[in-house]
XYZ file of C-alpha atoms in Angstrom:
574
model
C 78.113 120.452 143.751
C 76.774 123.490 145.274
C 79.027 122.586 148.484
C 82.109 121.629 146.414
C 82.072 125.437 144.142
C 82.616 127.144 147.985
C 85.396 125.377 148.804
C 87.400 125.088 145.822
C 89.609 127.983 146.084
C 89.736 127.787 149.991
C 90.296 124.001 149.863
C 93.349 124.562 147.403
C 94.729 127.461 149.178
C 94.751 125.493 152.496
C 96.430 122.151 150.588
C 99.369 123.924 149.807
C 100.243 124.745 153.595
C 98.708 120.852 154.919
C 101.120 119.463 152.730
C 103.885 121.165 153.949
C 103.044 120.598 157.340
C 102.112 116.581 157.071
C 104.988 116.106 155.607
C 107.394 118.212 157.813
C 106.390 116.917 160.589
C 107.829 113.545 159.665
C 110.969 114.775 157.964
C 111.792 115.340 154.216
C 113.599 112.281 153.042
C 116.172 112.053 150.208
C 116.720 110.079 148.009
C 118.192 106.902 148.656
C 121.095 104.919 146.915
C 121.371 101.468 147.442
C 124.129 100.169 150.074
C 124.175 96.754 151.720
C 125.451 98.222 154.833
C 123.697 101.039 155.424
C 120.140 99.411 153.469
C 121.076 95.896 154.082
C 117.411 95.033 153.742
C 116.087 97.028 150.890
C 115.377 94.819 147.895
C 117.039 94.484 144.384
C 114.699 93.857 142.254
C 111.173 93.636 143.451
C 109.095 96.626 143.044
C 109.273 99.902 145.649
C 109.653 103.418 145.032
C 113.003 105.426 145.830
C 111.665 106.611 148.875
C 108.475 106.819 151.407
C 105.693 105.315 151.705
C 103.965 103.048 149.324
C 100.599 100.359 149.639
C 97.710 99.028 147.260
C 98.708 98.624 143.622
C 96.381 100.680 141.901
C 95.479 100.628 138.171
C 97.775 98.593 136.638
C 97.376 98.362 132.450
C 99.165 97.713 129.455
C 98.678 100.869 126.767
C 100.340 101.518 123.676
C 103.139 98.789 124.524
C 103.694 100.077 127.831
C 103.545 98.386 131.208
C 102.016 101.205 134.161
C 101.987 100.961 137.378
C 100.135 103.472 140.282
C 99.862 102.684 143.457
C 99.065 104.716 147.069
C 102.085 106.691 147.747
C 102.626 109.688 150.239
C 105.373 111.592 148.619
C 106.427 112.698 151.998
C 107.223 110.416 154.457
C 108.049 106.354 154.964
C 104.101 106.775 156.797
C 101.067 106.575 155.878
C 99.529 109.782 154.988
C 98.734 112.811 151.978
C 97.862 109.691 150.099
C 98.579 110.046 146.101
C 98.735 108.064 143.145
C 102.293 107.284 142.588
C 102.968 106.283 138.781
C 106.207 104.288 137.329
C 106.189 102.672 133.710
C 108.169 99.755 132.491
C 108.791 97.454 129.096
C 109.246 94.171 130.573
C 107.523 94.275 134.134
C 111.136 94.140 135.265
C 112.580 97.269 134.644
C 111.135 100.098 135.883
C 111.412 104.267 135.028
C 109.657 106.311 138.198
C 107.756 109.423 136.992
C 105.871 112.266 138.517
C 102.570 111.349 140.671
C 99.641 110.792 138.733
C 97.105 111.706 141.005
C 97.466 114.317 143.580
C 94.608 115.801 146.725
C 94.014 118.741 145.404
C 89.832 119.027 144.709
C 87.072 119.069 147.791
C 86.656 116.127 146.556
C 90.508 113.762 147.587
C 91.513 116.906 149.605
C 91.947 114.173 152.212
C 93.603 111.425 150.312
C 93.520 109.898 146.466
C 92.672 106.594 147.763
C 92.756 103.307 145.591
C 90.480 102.300 142.361
C 91.578 100.897 139.075
C 92.026 101.669 135.633
C 89.685 100.497 132.180
C 90.568 100.302 129.114
C 87.487 102.186 126.905
C 86.349 101.330 123.188
C 88.798 102.845 121.048
C 91.327 102.119 123.442
C 91.479 105.190 126.006
C 92.441 104.726 129.537
C 90.837 105.915 132.126
C 91.053 105.869 136.236
C 87.959 105.497 138.774
C 89.638 106.031 141.759
C 88.417 106.846 145.637
C 88.410 110.453 146.990
C 88.531 111.456 150.621
C 86.608 114.322 150.498
C 86.620 117.137 152.842
C 83.935 115.887 155.318
C 86.114 113.030 155.109
C 83.527 110.693 153.317
C 84.494 108.246 150.940
C 83.639 109.145 146.785
C 84.310 107.898 143.733
C 85.915 109.955 141.020
C 87.400 109.701 137.419
C 90.794 111.044 135.572
C 92.012 110.555 132.267
C 94.936 111.416 130.685
C 95.886 115.255 129.486
C 97.817 114.150 126.736
C 96.693 110.719 124.503
C 100.388 111.079 122.490
C 101.915 110.969 125.706
C 102.917 107.621 125.716
C 104.147 108.074 129.072
C 100.867 109.402 130.501
C 102.569 111.509 132.343
C 99.552 114.091 133.043
C 95.819 112.815 134.444
C 93.180 115.419 134.300
C 89.949 115.105 137.038
C 86.845 115.755 135.616
C 84.337 118.763 136.203
C 81.602 115.571 136.929
C 83.361 114.573 140.170
C 82.093 113.150 142.378
C 80.630 110.380 140.019
C 79.192 108.064 143.071
C 78.325 109.209 146.590
C 77.773 107.187 149.500
C 73.774 107.681 149.766
C 70.645 105.593 150.705
C 71.959 103.596 153.651
C 76.258 103.682 152.612
C 78.314 104.077 155.288
C 80.223 107.306 154.008
C 83.298 105.224 155.865
C 82.984 102.650 154.270
C 82.681 103.045 150.494
C 86.057 102.342 148.511
C 88.466 101.025 145.656
C 86.060 100.881 142.467
C 87.506 97.853 140.280
C 88.132 97.655 136.735
C 84.929 98.017 134.756
C 83.653 95.631 132.242
C 80.835 95.994 129.896
C 78.007 94.009 129.159
C 75.905 92.551 126.551
C 73.558 95.269 126.336
C 76.693 98.250 126.138
C 76.223 99.106 130.010
C 79.421 99.445 132.060
C 79.316 97.719 134.919
C 81.691 98.553 138.339
C 82.180 97.256 142.028
C 82.679 99.560 144.714
C 83.614 97.967 148.140
C 81.567 98.387 151.115
C 79.807 97.105 154.451
C 76.368 97.104 154.941
C 74.595 96.181 158.135
C 77.924 95.270 159.130
C 78.183 92.373 155.956
C 81.259 92.785 153.284
C 79.127 93.789 150.218
C 80.355 94.445 146.181
C 77.822 97.406 145.658
C 77.339 97.024 141.281
C 76.757 100.669 139.953
C 75.626 100.591 135.743
C 76.288 103.463 133.526
C 76.059 104.085 129.375
C 78.717 106.830 129.038
C 80.967 106.296 132.157
C 80.380 110.021 133.556
C 76.417 109.058 134.636
C 76.520 105.724 136.792
C 73.216 104.207 138.617
C 73.479 101.986 141.464
C 72.089 98.786 141.066
C 69.161 97.590 142.685
C 70.838 94.837 144.322
C 74.562 94.054 145.205
C 76.602 91.672 143.231
C 77.266 89.726 146.178
C 77.471 90.188 149.924
C 77.946 87.716 153.099
C 76.935 88.046 156.226
C 80.528 86.584 157.632
C 82.756 89.182 156.877
C 82.814 92.815 157.573
C 84.032 95.407 154.714
C 85.257 94.653 151.729
C 88.475 96.571 150.468
C 90.155 96.465 147.248
C 87.588 93.794 145.584
C 88.630 92.131 142.162
C 86.194 91.041 139.759
C 87.334 89.179 136.500
C 86.950 85.907 134.541
C 89.114 83.209 134.111
C 89.171 80.440 131.526
C 88.306 77.233 132.036
C 90.181 75.438 128.989
C 93.551 77.041 129.464
C 95.934 79.084 131.361
C 95.311 82.081 128.750
C 94.227 85.716 130.513
C 90.928 86.777 129.247
C 89.434 90.575 129.183
C 87.485 92.045 132.145
C 84.346 92.149 129.373
C 84.811 88.454 128.386
C 81.240 86.685 129.466
C 80.771 83.384 127.630
C 80.401 79.577 128.438
C 84.002 78.510 128.567
C 84.649 81.392 131.569
C 84.488 81.670 135.574
C 84.158 84.504 137.400
C 86.680 85.689 140.229
C 85.428 87.690 143.168
C 88.454 88.685 145.758
C 88.022 90.774 148.314
C 90.538 92.225 151.260
C 89.433 91.575 154.642
C 91.217 90.629 158.114
C 94.808 91.760 156.654
C 94.290 89.058 153.853
C 93.109 88.410 150.308
C 90.367 85.642 149.952
C 88.797 84.647 146.715
C 85.614 82.932 145.531
C 85.031 81.322 141.898
C 81.748 80.633 140.748
C 79.089 81.411 137.700
C 78.411 85.628 136.539
C 75.032 85.544 134.424
C 75.536 89.431 133.186
C 71.744 89.105 131.559
C 70.452 89.654 135.256
C 73.643 90.581 137.472
C 73.900 87.827 139.469
C 77.322 85.739 141.003
C 76.604 81.953 141.761
C 79.038 80.290 143.585
C 79.876 77.592 146.519
C 81.339 77.915 148.502
C 81.179 81.469 149.516
C 83.163 83.291 151.615
C 84.398 81.343 154.916
C 82.082 78.829 154.248
C 84.518 75.680 154.210
C 87.545 74.948 155.857
C 89.831 75.735 153.100
C 89.303 79.553 152.692
C 90.665 80.527 149.270
C 93.615 82.922 149.389
C 96.293 84.177 146.853
C 99.080 84.474 149.164
C 98.734 82.644 152.946
C 101.705 85.088 153.938
C 102.090 89.013 154.061
C 100.249 89.751 150.632
C 97.136 92.349 150.739
C 95.005 95.239 148.604
C 96.122 93.226 145.715
C 95.119 93.889 141.876
C 94.670 92.348 138.742
C 94.945 93.453 135.411
C 94.805 91.620 131.782
C 98.191 92.183 129.350
C 96.791 92.104 126.033
C 100.163 92.055 124.945
C 100.762 87.858 126.270
C 97.319 86.979 126.778
C 97.719 86.489 130.492
C 96.417 88.069 133.455
C 98.921 89.524 136.224
C 98.383 89.709 139.749
C 100.270 92.406 142.061
C 99.584 92.286 145.653
C 101.235 94.860 148.392
C 103.547 93.755 150.658
C 103.707 95.481 153.867
C 106.807 96.117 156.437
C 106.794 93.524 159.410
C 109.053 96.058 161.500
C 107.745 98.805 163.263
C 107.324 102.689 162.277
C 110.255 103.883 163.688
C 112.715 101.603 161.607
C 110.574 102.542 158.396
C 111.298 106.406 158.876
C 114.794 105.280 159.600
C 115.433 103.579 156.607
C 113.282 106.047 155.074
C 110.711 103.784 153.053
C 107.939 101.745 153.771
C 106.419 98.922 151.248
C 106.958 96.138 148.776
C 105.190 95.208 145.662
C 105.224 91.377 145.707
C 106.742 90.106 141.793
C 103.765 90.499 139.282
C 102.382 86.902 138.793
C 100.419 85.158 135.983
C 97.271 84.005 137.598
C 95.105 80.831 135.926
C 92.071 78.607 137.037
C 94.112 75.168 137.689
C 93.607 72.004 136.207
C 91.102 71.735 138.714
C 88.386 74.201 138.565
C 88.516 74.713 142.117
C 91.038 76.884 142.680
C 93.471 79.408 141.089
C 97.428 79.051 140.521
C 99.923 81.288 140.285
C 103.579 82.195 139.095
C 106.587 84.554 138.826
C 105.537 86.096 134.918
C 108.561 84.775 132.622
C 110.129 88.180 132.429
C 111.163 87.374 136.292
C 114.012 84.767 134.697
C 115.679 87.311 132.857
C 117.105 88.307 135.703
C 118.717 85.060 136.673
C 122.730 84.361 136.115
C 124.818 81.737 138.371
C 123.196 78.749 137.775
C 123.752 75.663 140.279
C 122.399 72.405 139.416
C 122.068 68.923 140.204
C 119.186 66.029 139.875
C 119.022 62.881 141.758
C 120.234 63.571 145.331
C 119.409 61.912 148.134
C 118.400 63.454 151.845
C 119.028 61.546 154.951
C 116.466 62.198 157.904
C 118.079 64.814 160.826
C 120.703 65.966 158.015
C 121.233 69.254 155.516
C 123.211 70.613 152.770
C 124.269 73.967 151.819
C 123.534 75.611 148.450
C 126.318 77.011 147.097
C 128.015 79.264 143.634
C 125.028 81.793 144.121
C 124.637 84.602 146.411
C 122.103 83.419 148.918
C 120.439 87.358 149.199
C 119.640 87.744 146.268
C 118.025 84.056 145.118
C 115.957 82.435 142.889
C 115.577 78.705 143.780
C 113.403 75.913 141.977
C 113.666 72.428 143.329
C 111.449 69.152 143.462
C 111.189 66.250 146.297
C 110.803 62.603 145.260
C 109.241 61.187 147.987
C 110.156 57.126 147.890
C 108.735 55.902 151.217
C 105.269 56.907 152.248
C 104.527 53.763 154.509
C 104.696 55.211 157.934
C 103.621 58.744 156.965
C 101.945 60.548 160.076
C 97.929 60.584 160.249
C 96.062 63.419 160.192
C 94.133 64.239 163.434
C 90.376 65.306 162.368
C 90.891 68.723 164.921
C 94.230 69.900 163.102
C 91.613 72.298 160.540
C 94.155 74.919 160.831
C 97.051 74.923 159.306
C 98.594 78.267 160.171
C 98.191 76.620 163.942
C 99.821 73.615 162.635
C 102.878 74.676 161.577
C 103.329 76.726 164.704
C 102.844 73.222 166.294
C 105.141 71.240 164.172
C 107.813 74.490 163.442
C 110.687 72.923 161.261
C 112.660 71.930 164.406
C 110.118 69.443 165.389
C 110.805 66.166 163.546
C 108.064 63.799 161.834
C 108.066 60.803 159.714
C 108.393 62.968 156.382
C 109.364 66.294 157.194
C 109.496 68.585 157.609
C 111.791 69.614 154.648
C 112.514 72.259 152.814
C 114.878 75.217 152.493
C 116.336 77.600 154.898
C 116.721 80.801 153.287
C 118.516 84.034 154.660
C 120.207 82.034 156.846
C 123.255 82.626 159.009
C 126.471 80.130 158.987
C 125.509 78.902 162.786
C 122.001 79.045 161.873
C 121.302 81.158 164.578
C 119.405 83.261 162.265
C 116.730 81.527 159.212
C 113.771 81.348 157.770
C 112.710 77.995 156.855
C 110.053 77.081 154.241
C 108.788 73.593 154.319
C 106.509 70.587 153.850
C 105.073 67.814 155.851
C 102.880 65.074 154.589
C 100.470 63.472 157.098
C 97.773 60.737 155.870
C 94.093 61.359 155.875
C 91.298 59.148 155.906
C 91.349 58.606 151.963
C 94.386 60.382 151.030
C 97.280 62.327 151.533
C 97.596 65.616 153.318
C 100.654 68.303 152.275
C 101.549 71.174 154.746
C 103.402 73.652 153.712
C 104.806 75.935 156.054
C 106.794 79.044 156.264
C 108.635 79.707 159.840
C 109.912 83.317 160.726
C 110.632 82.600 164.402
C 114.813 82.522 164.349
C 114.524 84.773 161.578
C 115.977 87.285 163.247
C 118.095 87.811 166.469
C 116.336 91.296 166.849
C 113.850 91.572 169.016
C 111.184 94.703 167.532
C 110.563 92.654 164.032
C 107.334 90.593 163.726
C 108.291 86.691 163.318
C 105.469 85.017 162.222
C 104.503 81.352 161.248
C 102.583 81.310 157.627
C 100.695 77.590 157.119
C 98.755 76.369 153.975
C 97.966 72.872 152.627
C 98.703 72.131 148.850
C 96.626 70.284 146.976
C 99.183 67.831 145.593
C 99.292 64.420 145.583
C 103.326 63.628 147.354
C 103.088 60.318 145.279
C 104.298 61.692 142.852
C 105.951 65.172 143.286
C 106.265 68.648 145.609
C 107.777 70.996 144.324
C 109.327 74.737 145.629
C 110.167 77.941 144.265
C 111.397 80.697 146.474
C 112.363 83.545 145.482
C 114.661 85.795 147.829
C 115.426 89.131 147.977
C 117.189 90.046 151.191
C 114.129 91.167 153.033
C 111.121 88.835 151.450
C 110.784 85.760 150.309
C 107.986 84.931 147.959
C 107.601 81.336 148.065
C 105.226 78.702 145.743
C 104.283 75.083 146.431
C 103.134 72.992 144.223
C 103.675 74.600 140.753
C 101.836 77.547 142.231
C 99.137 76.017 143.993
C 100.237 77.528 147.309
C 101.726 80.992 147.953
C 103.383 82.528 151.060
C 104.791 85.450 151.363
C 107.112 86.112 154.187
C 109.413 89.367 155.357
C 112.113 88.911 157.677
C 115.066 91.424 158.962
C 118.432 89.345 159.478
C 120.519 90.658 161.521
C 123.283 88.566 160.511
C 122.403 87.101 157.282
C 122.351 90.497 155.193
C 124.395 90.710 151.765
C 127.295 87.829 151.319
C 127.060 86.788 154.895
C 123.667 85.150 153.617
C 123.490 81.113 153.322
C 120.881 78.594 151.885
C 120.398 75.365 152.541
C 117.777 72.006 151.878
C 117.306 70.274 154.688
C 115.337 67.037 155.934
C 113.775 66.883 159.595
C 111.995 63.538 159.173
C 113.269 60.336 159.662
C 112.877 59.153 156.329
C 114.663 59.936 153.379
C 113.958 62.081 150.741
C 115.363 62.878 147.484
C 115.996 65.653 145.309
C 114.569 64.787 141.807
C 116.134 68.551 140.622
C 117.468 71.583 142.041
C 117.923 74.797 140.195
C 119.554 77.643 141.615
C 120.647 81.013 140.196
C 121.793 84.249 141.741
C 119.363 87.426 140.719
C 120.761 90.589 139.140
C 119.429 93.915 139.829
C 116.729 95.156 138.549
C 117.019 98.668 136.323
C 114.747 101.084 138.864
C 114.936 105.161 138.503
C 113.822 108.035 137.664
C 112.908 108.981 134.385
C 115.576 110.848 132.539
C 118.546 109.587 134.965
C 120.279 106.930 133.541
C 122.409 103.752 135.104
C 125.459 102.051 134.265
C 124.520 98.182 133.408
C 125.638 96.108 136.026
C 128.479 93.906 135.622
C 127.851 90.528 136.409
């Protein structure tokens, strides 16, 4: 700590000048008021700050009746930099109140940024935050902050400990690869554990630390887990899931009725593995491991990164948040004054098969539904489509169940078709097949020159059917400068029974859930024509075989109420 003491006063003075200089270089943003003409791609019911840059969700928690969401935030512009912890609160995870930043880079151990971390609830119910600081030497170190006033239900002020930094990169840890502490869990020996993401000798690693008092931490002699098939693990997450139902579990639960999930963010994707954790020895056994098999498990097969879960004790569920970054360019972000969304909060639980996780938007999202449209038992012949009318297509929630009456002539699945994303690119929505492509065309212009296709195809494998789910953005926008990706994944469902799709559409984001949440794909799109009331949504079938809609329900979605503390907004009129 000797070197830190010398720099405290100097660096705090320079921080003020540094903050102003960096913020000024990109221009100070004005508060943004939603206007469909000048902000056609700003969302209506996804979480985002009023302005500026946002990335990773940090430290979500439920405390004394209030949900807290922290996030990586640049208070001064719509590009990455000056990273602080933004802070917003909610009573229902739908409507949000923005309050002041919780943690800012003011000390030698975090002067170059207050990076990602997690919240933990200690015995007695007191919350603490562990976060990564980029220090005055650009090393990554782990720090702690606690609420200044526990009687403040909003937890508006946080105090950094005099003991910071608690964990520093020593004994072979690269100071550039040591970040993002997890939520802590308490073992049967009453010792706390936490994982920090790292890269040791080029291998992704979950470093394990232990503490009795949450201040003095000791590195375990071996990591919780590592992989020689990946590099740096960012934003790790480690938590239990029940094998007997969908209820969530507190992070410290360890019993015979649980499995454990380890998530790591790398290669711009969020991968996870499921295994058995032995708390007495701190061993985590998995099969398959990261990147071991053809089926590489991911939370989301689209744009979704640096995610974080938390246990909601009020409703006994585990909730997942993920950063959904932009797919346009930095000049666009500066021009519109903001960058980055959070996904809709999702309940996450172990699937009945025990082989993967399933996700579903939390039930509170349904309170935004209005103007329902419903139809049943509708045949869609090959090469046809129809429009879903009566809803606001740019701000909608659509659930549809498909029944496939004839699987006799289904196409054969070739053994080399192992990469679903490549397969979706080769067999896009415009390429006809036998069973599929079928699904929806979202954020579509009237003449279909713009649309995003979310669809399925069915193939016959060696001894089963294979269902492919795709999200094709190739025709999503007439704008040349935006990314137009194609995403894909296989869905572990039996098409003999039913194939379900739910898509939540919100101006520039489409979150889709296939097979009741077994497979999720999130897309960012920036239409030029299909905006606001000029947007349409269609159900289509480009296969030769007819399919049948067992049930379709669609709703317009109201705007979530998201505003600064003490500022009131008039109720929305339907």
